[in-house]
Short mmCIF file of C-alpha atoms and ligand atoms in Angstrom, two decimals:
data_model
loop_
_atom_site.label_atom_id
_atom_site.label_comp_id
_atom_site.label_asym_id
_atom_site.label_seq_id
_atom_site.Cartn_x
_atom_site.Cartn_y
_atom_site.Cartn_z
CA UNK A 17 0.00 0.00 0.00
CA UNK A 18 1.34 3.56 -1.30
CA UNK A 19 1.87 5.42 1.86
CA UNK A 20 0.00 8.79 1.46
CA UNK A 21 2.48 11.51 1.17
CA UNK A 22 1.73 14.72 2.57
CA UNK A 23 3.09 18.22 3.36
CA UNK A 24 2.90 18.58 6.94
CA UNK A 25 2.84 22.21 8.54
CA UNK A 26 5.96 23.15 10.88
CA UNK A 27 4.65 25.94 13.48
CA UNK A 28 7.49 27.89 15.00
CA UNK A 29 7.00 30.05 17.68
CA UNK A 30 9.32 32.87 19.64
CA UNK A 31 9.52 36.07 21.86
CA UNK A 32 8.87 38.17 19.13
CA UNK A 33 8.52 38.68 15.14
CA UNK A 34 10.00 41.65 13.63
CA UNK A 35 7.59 41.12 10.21
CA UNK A 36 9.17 43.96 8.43
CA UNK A 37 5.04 43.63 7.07
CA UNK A 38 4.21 45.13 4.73
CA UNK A 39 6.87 44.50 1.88
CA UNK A 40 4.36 45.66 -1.33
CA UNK A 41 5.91 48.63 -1.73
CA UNK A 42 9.01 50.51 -1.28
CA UNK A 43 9.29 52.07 2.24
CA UNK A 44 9.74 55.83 1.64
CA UNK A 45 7.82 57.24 5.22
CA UNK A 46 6.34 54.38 7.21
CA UNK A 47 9.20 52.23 9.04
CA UNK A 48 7.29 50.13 11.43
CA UNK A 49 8.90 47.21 12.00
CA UNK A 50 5.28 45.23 12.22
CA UNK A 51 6.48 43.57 16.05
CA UNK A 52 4.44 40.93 17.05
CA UNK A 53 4.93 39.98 20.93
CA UNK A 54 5.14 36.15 21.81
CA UNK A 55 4.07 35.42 18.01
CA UNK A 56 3.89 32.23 15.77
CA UNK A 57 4.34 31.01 12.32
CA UNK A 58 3.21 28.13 10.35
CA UNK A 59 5.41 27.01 7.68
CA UNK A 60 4.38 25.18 4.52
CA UNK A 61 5.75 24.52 1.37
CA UNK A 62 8.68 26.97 2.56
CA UNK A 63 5.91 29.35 2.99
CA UNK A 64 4.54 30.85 5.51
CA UNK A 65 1.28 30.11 5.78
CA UNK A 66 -0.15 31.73 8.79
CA UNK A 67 0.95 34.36 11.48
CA UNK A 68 -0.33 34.63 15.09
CA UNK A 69 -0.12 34.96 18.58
CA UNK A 70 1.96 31.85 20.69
CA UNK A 71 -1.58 31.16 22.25
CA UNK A 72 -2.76 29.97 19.03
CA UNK A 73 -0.51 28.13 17.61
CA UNK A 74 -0.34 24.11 18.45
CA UNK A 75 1.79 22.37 21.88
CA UNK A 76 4.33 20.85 19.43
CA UNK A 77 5.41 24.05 17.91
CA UNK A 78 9.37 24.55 17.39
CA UNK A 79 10.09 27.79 20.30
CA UNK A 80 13.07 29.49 18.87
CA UNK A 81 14.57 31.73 21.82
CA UNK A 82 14.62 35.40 21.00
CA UNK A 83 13.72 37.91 17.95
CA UNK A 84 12.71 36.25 14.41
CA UNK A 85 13.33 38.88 12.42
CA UNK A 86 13.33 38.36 7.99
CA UNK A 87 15.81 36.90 6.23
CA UNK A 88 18.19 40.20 4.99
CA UNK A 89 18.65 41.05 1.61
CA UNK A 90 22.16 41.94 0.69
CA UNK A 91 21.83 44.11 -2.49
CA UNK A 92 24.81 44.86 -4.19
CA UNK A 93 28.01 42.74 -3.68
CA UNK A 94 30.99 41.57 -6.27
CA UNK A 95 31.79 37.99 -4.42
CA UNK A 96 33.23 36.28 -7.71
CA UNK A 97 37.25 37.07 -7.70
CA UNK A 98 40.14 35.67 -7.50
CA UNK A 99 43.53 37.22 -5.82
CA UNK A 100 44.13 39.90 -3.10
CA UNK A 101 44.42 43.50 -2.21
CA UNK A 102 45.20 43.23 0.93
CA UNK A 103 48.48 45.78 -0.20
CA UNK A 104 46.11 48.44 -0.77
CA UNK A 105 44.70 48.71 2.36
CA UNK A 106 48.37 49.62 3.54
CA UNK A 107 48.92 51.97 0.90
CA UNK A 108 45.74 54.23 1.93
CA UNK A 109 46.57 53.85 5.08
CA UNK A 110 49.76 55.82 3.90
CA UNK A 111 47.25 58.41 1.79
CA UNK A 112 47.10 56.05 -1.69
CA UNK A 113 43.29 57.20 -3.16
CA UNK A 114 40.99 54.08 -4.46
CA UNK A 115 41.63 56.40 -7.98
CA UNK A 116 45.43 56.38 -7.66
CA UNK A 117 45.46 52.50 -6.81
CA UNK A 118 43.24 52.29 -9.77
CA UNK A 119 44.85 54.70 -12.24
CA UNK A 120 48.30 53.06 -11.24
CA UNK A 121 47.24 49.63 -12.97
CA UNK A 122 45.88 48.09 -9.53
CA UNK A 123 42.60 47.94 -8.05
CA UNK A 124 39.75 46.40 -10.22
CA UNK A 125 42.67 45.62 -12.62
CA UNK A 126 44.74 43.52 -10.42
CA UNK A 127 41.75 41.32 -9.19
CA UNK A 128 40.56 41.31 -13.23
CA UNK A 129 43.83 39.71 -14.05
CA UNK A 130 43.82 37.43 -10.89
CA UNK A 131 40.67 36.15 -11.75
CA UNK A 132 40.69 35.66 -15.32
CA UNK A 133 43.95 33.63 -14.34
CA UNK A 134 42.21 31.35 -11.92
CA UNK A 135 40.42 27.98 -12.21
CA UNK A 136 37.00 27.49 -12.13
CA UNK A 137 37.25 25.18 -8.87
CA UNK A 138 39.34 27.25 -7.39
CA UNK A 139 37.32 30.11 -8.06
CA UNK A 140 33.73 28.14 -7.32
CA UNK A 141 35.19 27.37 -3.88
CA UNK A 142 35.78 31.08 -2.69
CA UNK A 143 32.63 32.34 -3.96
CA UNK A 144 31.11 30.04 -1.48
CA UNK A 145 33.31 30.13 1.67
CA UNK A 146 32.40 34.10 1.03
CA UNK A 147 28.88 33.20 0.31
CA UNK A 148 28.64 31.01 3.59
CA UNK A 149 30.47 33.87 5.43
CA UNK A 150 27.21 36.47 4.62
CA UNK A 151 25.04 33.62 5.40
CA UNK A 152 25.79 33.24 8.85
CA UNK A 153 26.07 37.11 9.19
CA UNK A 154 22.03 36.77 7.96
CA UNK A 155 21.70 37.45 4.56
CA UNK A 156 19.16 35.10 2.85
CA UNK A 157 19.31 36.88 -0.61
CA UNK A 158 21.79 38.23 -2.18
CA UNK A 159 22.88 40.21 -5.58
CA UNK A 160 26.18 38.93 -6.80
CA UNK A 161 27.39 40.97 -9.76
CA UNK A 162 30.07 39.63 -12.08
CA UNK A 163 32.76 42.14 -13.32
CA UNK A 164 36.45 40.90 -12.53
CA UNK A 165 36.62 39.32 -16.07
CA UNK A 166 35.69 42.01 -18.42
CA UNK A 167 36.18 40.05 -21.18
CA UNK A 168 33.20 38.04 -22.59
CA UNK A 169 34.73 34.55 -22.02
CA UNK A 170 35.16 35.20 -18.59
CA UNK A 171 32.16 37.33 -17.54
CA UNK A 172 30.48 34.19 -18.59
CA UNK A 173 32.44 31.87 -16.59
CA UNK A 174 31.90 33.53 -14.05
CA UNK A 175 27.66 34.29 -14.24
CA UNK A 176 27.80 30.70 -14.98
CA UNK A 177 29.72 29.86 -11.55
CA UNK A 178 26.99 31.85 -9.86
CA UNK A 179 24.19 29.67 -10.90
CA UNK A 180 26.07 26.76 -9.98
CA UNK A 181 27.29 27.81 -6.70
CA UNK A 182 26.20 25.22 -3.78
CA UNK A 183 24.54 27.05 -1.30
CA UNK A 184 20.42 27.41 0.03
CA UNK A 185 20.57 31.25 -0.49
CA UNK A 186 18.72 33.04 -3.18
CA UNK A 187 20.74 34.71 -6.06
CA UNK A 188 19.88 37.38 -8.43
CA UNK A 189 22.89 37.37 -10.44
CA UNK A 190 23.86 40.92 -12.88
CA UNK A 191 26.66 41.08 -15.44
CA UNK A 192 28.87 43.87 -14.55
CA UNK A 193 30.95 43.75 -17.84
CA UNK A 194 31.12 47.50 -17.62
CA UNK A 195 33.29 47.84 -14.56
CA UNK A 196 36.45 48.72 -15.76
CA UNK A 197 38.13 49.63 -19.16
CA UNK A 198 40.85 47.02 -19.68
CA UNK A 199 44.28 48.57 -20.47
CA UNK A 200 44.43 47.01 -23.66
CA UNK A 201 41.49 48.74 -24.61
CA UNK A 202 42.45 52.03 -23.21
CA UNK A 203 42.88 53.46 -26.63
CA UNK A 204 40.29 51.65 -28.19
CA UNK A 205 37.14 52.45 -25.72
CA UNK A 206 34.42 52.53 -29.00
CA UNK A 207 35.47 49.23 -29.60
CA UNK A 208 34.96 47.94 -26.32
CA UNK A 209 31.38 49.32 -25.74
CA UNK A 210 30.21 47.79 -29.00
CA UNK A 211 31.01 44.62 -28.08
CA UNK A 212 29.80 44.70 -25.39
CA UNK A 213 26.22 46.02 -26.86
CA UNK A 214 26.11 43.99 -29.55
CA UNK A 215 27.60 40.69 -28.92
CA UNK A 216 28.09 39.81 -25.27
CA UNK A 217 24.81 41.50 -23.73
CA UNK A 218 22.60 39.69 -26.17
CA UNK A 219 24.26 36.48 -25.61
CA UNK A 220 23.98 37.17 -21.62
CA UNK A 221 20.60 38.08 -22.04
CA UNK A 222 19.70 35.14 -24.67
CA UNK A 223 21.17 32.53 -22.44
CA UNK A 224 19.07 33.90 -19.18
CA UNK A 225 22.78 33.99 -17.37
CA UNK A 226 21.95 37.11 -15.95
CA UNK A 227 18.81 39.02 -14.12
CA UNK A 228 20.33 42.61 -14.19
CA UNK A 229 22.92 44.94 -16.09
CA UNK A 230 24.98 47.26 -13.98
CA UNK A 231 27.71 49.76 -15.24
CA UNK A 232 30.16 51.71 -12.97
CA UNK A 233 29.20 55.14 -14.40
CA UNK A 234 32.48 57.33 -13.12
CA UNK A 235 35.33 59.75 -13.99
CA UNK A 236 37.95 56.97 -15.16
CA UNK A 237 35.58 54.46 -15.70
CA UNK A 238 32.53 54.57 -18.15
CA UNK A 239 31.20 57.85 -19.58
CA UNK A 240 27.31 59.01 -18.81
CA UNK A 241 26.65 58.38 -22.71
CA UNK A 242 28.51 54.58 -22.82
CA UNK A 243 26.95 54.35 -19.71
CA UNK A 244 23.65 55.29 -20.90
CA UNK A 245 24.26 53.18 -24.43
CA UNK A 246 24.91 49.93 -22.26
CA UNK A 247 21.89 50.15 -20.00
CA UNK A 248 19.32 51.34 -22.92
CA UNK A 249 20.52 48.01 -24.62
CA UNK A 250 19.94 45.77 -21.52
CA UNK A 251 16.65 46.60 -20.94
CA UNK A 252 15.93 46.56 -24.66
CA UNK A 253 17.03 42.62 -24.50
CA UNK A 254 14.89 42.02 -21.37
CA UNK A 255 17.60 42.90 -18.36
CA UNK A 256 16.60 44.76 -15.70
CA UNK A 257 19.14 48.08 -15.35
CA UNK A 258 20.96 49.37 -12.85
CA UNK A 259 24.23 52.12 -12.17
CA UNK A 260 27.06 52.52 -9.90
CA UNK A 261 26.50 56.52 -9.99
CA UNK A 262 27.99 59.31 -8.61
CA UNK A 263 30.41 57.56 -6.11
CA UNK A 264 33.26 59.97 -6.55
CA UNK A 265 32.08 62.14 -9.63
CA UNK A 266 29.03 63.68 -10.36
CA UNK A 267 28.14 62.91 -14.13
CA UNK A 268 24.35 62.32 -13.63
CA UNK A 269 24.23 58.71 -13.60
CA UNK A 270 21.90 58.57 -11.01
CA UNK A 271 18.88 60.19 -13.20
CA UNK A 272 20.00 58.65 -16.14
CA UNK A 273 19.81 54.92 -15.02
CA UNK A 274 16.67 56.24 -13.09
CA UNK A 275 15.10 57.82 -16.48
CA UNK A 276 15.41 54.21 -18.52
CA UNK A 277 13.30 52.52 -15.64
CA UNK A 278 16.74 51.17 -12.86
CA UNK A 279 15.60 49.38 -10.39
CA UNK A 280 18.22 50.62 -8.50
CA UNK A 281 21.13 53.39 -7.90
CA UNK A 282 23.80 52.94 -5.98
CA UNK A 283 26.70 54.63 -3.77
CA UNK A 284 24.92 58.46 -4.83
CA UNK A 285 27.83 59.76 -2.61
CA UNK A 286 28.29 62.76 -4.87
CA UNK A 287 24.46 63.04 -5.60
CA UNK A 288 23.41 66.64 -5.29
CA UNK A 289 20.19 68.03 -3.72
CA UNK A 290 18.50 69.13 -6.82
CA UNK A 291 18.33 65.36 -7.84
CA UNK A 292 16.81 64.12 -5.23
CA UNK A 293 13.25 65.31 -6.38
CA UNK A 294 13.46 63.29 -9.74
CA UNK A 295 14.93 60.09 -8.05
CA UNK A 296 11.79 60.23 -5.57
CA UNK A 297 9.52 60.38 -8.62
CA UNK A 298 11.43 57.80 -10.22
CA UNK A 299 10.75 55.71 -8.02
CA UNK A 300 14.31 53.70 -8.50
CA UNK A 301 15.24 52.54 -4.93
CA UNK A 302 19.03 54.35 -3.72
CA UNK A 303 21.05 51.81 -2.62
CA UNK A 304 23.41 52.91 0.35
CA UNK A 305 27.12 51.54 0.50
CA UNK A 306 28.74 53.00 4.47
CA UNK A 307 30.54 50.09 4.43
CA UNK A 308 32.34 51.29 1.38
CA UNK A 309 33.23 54.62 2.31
CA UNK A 310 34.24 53.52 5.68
CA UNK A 311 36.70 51.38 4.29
CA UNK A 312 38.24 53.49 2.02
CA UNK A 313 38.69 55.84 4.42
CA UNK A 314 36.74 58.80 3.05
CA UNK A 315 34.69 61.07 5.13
CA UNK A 316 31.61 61.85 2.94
CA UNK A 317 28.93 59.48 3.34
CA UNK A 318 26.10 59.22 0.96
CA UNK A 319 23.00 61.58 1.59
CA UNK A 320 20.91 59.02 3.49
CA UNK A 321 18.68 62.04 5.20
CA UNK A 322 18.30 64.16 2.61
CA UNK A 323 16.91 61.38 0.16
CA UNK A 324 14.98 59.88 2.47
CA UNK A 325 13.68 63.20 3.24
CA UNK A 326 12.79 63.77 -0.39
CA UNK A 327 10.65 60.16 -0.08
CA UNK A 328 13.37 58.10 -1.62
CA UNK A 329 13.18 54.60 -1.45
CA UNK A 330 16.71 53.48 0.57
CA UNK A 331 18.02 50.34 0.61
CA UNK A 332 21.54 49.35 2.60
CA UNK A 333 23.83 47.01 1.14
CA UNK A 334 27.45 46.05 2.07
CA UNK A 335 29.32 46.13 -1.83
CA UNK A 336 31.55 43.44 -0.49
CA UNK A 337 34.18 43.10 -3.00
CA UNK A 338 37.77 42.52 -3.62
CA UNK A 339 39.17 45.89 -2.52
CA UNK A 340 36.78 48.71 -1.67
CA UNK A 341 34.92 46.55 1.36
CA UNK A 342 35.66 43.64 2.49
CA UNK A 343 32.74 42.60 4.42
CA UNK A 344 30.93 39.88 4.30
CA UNK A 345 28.44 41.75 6.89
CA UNK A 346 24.99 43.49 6.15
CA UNK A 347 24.60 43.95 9.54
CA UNK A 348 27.50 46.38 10.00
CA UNK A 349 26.52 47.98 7.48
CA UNK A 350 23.34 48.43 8.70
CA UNK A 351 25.01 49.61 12.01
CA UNK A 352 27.55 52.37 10.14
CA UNK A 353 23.87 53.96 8.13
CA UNK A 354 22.49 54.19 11.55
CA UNK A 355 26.10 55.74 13.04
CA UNK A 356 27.35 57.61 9.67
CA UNK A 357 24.72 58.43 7.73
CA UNK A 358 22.13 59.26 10.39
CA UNK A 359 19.44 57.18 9.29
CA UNK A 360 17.38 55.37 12.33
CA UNK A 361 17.98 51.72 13.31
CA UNK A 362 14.03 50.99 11.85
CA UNK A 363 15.31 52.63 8.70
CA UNK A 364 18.00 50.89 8.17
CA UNK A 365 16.23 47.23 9.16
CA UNK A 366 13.88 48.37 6.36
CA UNK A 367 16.37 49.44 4.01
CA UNK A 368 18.21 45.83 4.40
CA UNK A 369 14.46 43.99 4.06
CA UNK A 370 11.80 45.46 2.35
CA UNK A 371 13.54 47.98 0.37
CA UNK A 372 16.40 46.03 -0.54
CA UNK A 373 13.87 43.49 -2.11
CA UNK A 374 12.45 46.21 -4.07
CA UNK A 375 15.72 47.09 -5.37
CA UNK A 376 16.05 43.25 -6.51
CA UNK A 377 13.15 43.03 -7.72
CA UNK A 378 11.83 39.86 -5.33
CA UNK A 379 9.71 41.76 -3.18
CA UNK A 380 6.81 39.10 -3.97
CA UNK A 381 8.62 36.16 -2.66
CA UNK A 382 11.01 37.71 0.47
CA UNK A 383 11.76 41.07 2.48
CA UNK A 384 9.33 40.66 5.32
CA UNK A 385 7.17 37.78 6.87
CA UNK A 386 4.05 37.81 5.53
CA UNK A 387 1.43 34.69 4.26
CA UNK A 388 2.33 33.95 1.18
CA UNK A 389 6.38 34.73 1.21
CA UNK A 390 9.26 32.44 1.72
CA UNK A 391 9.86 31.61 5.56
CA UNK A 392 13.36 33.08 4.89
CA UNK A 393 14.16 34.48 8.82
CA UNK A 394 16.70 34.96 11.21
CA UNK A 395 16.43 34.33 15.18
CA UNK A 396 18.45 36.74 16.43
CA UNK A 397 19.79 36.77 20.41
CA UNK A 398 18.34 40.25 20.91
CA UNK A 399 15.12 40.93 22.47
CA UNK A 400 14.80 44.50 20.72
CA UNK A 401 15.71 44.18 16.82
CA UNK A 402 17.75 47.92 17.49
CA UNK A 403 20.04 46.23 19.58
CA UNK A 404 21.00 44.33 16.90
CA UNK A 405 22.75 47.48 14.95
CA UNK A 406 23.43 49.24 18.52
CA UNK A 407 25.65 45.92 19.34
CA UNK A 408 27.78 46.83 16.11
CA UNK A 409 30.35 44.83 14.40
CA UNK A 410 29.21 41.55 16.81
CA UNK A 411 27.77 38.86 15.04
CA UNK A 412 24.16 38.04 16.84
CA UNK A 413 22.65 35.76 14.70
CA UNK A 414 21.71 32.27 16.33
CA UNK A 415 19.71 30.74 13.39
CA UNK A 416 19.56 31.26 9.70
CA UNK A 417 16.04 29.31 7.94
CA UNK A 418 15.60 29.73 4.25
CA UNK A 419 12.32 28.67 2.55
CA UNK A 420 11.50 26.82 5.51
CA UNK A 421 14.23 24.75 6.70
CA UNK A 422 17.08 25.70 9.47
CA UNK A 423 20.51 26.12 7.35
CA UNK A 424 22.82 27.48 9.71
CA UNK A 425 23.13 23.89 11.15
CA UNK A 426 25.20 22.91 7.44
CA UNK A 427 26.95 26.29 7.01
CA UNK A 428 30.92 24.88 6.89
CA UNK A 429 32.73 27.13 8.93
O1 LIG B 4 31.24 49.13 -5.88
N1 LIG B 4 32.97 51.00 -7.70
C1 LIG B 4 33.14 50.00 -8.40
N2 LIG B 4 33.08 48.74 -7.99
C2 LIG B 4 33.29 48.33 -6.68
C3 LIG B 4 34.72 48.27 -6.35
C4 LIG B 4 35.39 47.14 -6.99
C5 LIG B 4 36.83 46.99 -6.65
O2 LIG B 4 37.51 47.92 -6.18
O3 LIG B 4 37.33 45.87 -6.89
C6 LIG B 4 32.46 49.16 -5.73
O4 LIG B 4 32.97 49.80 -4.81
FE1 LIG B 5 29.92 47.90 -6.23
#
């Protein structure tokens, strides 16, 4: 006799859920946390399925000690590359810019020609010891960009290596082939745009190896019109768009990539006042980088008030990459938008959550805890969810669960 197979319902209950509720829309005023006080979940499919009070919920619920609180969404981060710059952080310690590095033949270049040198295995196996590293730091989604290859054969490699990276989070992958001009092409820029446009974008896009297009629109790297060329083609072969913009330089990347639809704009550290009206209408979500300008040691954070004073959508993300932040962390850099850029510890939750979704384009399946949306969630050992950002740079996750099931037990260490 067939043994009748079905789904049962896991209830979990705790002292508290943060639901981050509701996750529909971009946060731009409203950052209510949704706290529910001795609260309850039922879990099916990976789903939740209901949300209620302890009371309700049946004796042989799981009780997870502490504050459930979403799954975060990290997004922005470069995690594919090969090679290290640990040298740099020496030389700006001595005054070296991130430009000078750059201009000098290192930065982005030296990790492009570590990486393109590398093995696949070798290069599958970092991307997850980094991946298991944000993980256990609590972030359940993530945005990994490619961009240390520049060259088509290796931008695919390594969009490729992202969909077959083992590991339970979710990943919107976007081809960053537009990070850097290679040397060799330093006289030849036309040349290297076109290709781009017309050979490896469509084959990107074609090939579904990518969700997103990004392009690091900046003094030494691409121009607001190659900038503007690259993204206009994305979205015309399906991709969405996106822009590092105004991160050193203002050149208006920020209302261009906003003007063809982005779903995002990020850094903004040079964004000036008078754009912050047209972003807000936009309705492209800023994404916020402290971690970024922390580590390179600059003093001008990005203009977290301001926009969200204009009704901005913000999201915070860490830009963990091979030399301008290394961290793995969204939580500290959750804690240095609260203690840098002013914004409140419910704004930055948010901003890491909801918005951050919205930025990603996932807001339908996680961001917040609501029926309907993966049980992606985090018990934290906190019993307020602003002590998690208050207690910075100390890692206070207990549990990690994505779409249902407990993964921090099989996170290697
Ligand atoms: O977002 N700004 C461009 N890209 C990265 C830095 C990459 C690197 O330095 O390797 C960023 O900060
Ligand atoms: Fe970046």
């Amino acid at each position: 006799m067939l043994a009748r197979v079905t789904v049962a319902a896991v209830y979990v209950s705790c002292d508290r859920i943060v639901t981050c509720a509701p996750g529909a829309l971009p946060r731009r005023r409203d950052f209510d946390l949704g706290i529910l006080e001795g609260a309850a979940m039922r879990i099916e499919n990976g789903r939740v399925s209901w949300i209620g009070s302890r009371e309700e919920a049946p004796d042989e619920s799981v009780y997870l000690q502490g504050t459930i609180v979403p799954g975060l969404v990290d997004a922005h981060t470069h995690p594919v590359y090969a090679g290290s710059r640990l040298h740099e952080f020496a030389l700006r310690a001595k005054g070296a810019t991130y430009q000078e590095i750059h201009a000098a033949g290192g930065g982005i270049h030296s990790t492009v020609r570590a990486t393109r040198a590398a093995s696949y295995e070798e290069l599958l196996a970092r991307t997850e010891r980094v991946l298991a590293r944000m993980l256990r730091h609590g972030t359940t989604t993530l945005e990994a960009k490619s961009g240390y290859g520049l060259d088509e054969a290796t931008e695919i490699r390594d969009l490729q290596l992202l969909g077959d990276v083992a590991s339970p989070m979710r990943i919107v992958r976007t081809y960053l082939g537009a990070h850097a001009m290679p040397p060799d092409f330093a006289d030849r820029r036309e040349e290297f745009v076109k290709t781009l446009i017309e050979q490896t974008l469509p084959r990107i896009a074609r090939e579904r190896l990518a969700d997103a297009c990004d392009v690091f629109c900046e003094d030494g790297a691409f121009t607001l019109d190659e900038s503007r060329r690259i993204l206009a083609a994305a979205r015309a072969h399906g991709l969405d768009v996106k822009a590092h913009a105004e991160e050193f330089a203002y050149l208006g990347g920020a209302r261009m990539a906003a003007s063809l639809g982005a779903r995002s704009v990020d850094h903004l550290l040079s964004l000036p006042e008078h754009d912050f009206a047209a972003l807000a209408e936009s309705g492209t979500v800023a994404v916020l980088l402290p971690g970024t300008t922390l580590f390179l040691g600059k003093e001008r954070y990005a203009p977290a008030r301001g926009l969200i004073d204009a009704g901005v959508p913000v999201a915070i993300a860490t830009d963990f990459n091979a030399g301008s932040c290394m961290t793995e962390s969204l939580p500290m850099a959750m804690s240095l938008a609260v203690l840098k850029m002013k914004m409140t510890p419910e704004e930055a939750l948010i901003g890491a959550t909801v918005n951050a979704s919205h930025a990603l384009g996932v807001s339908d399946v996680c961001g917040s805890l609501e029926v309907g949306k993966a049980a992606d969630f985090l018990v934290l050992e906190v019993d307020d969810p602003r002590e998690w950002l208050y207690h910075f740079g100390v890692n206070l996750v207990r549990e990690v669960w994505i779409a249902g099931r407990r993964v921090s037990d099989d996170i290697p260490c």
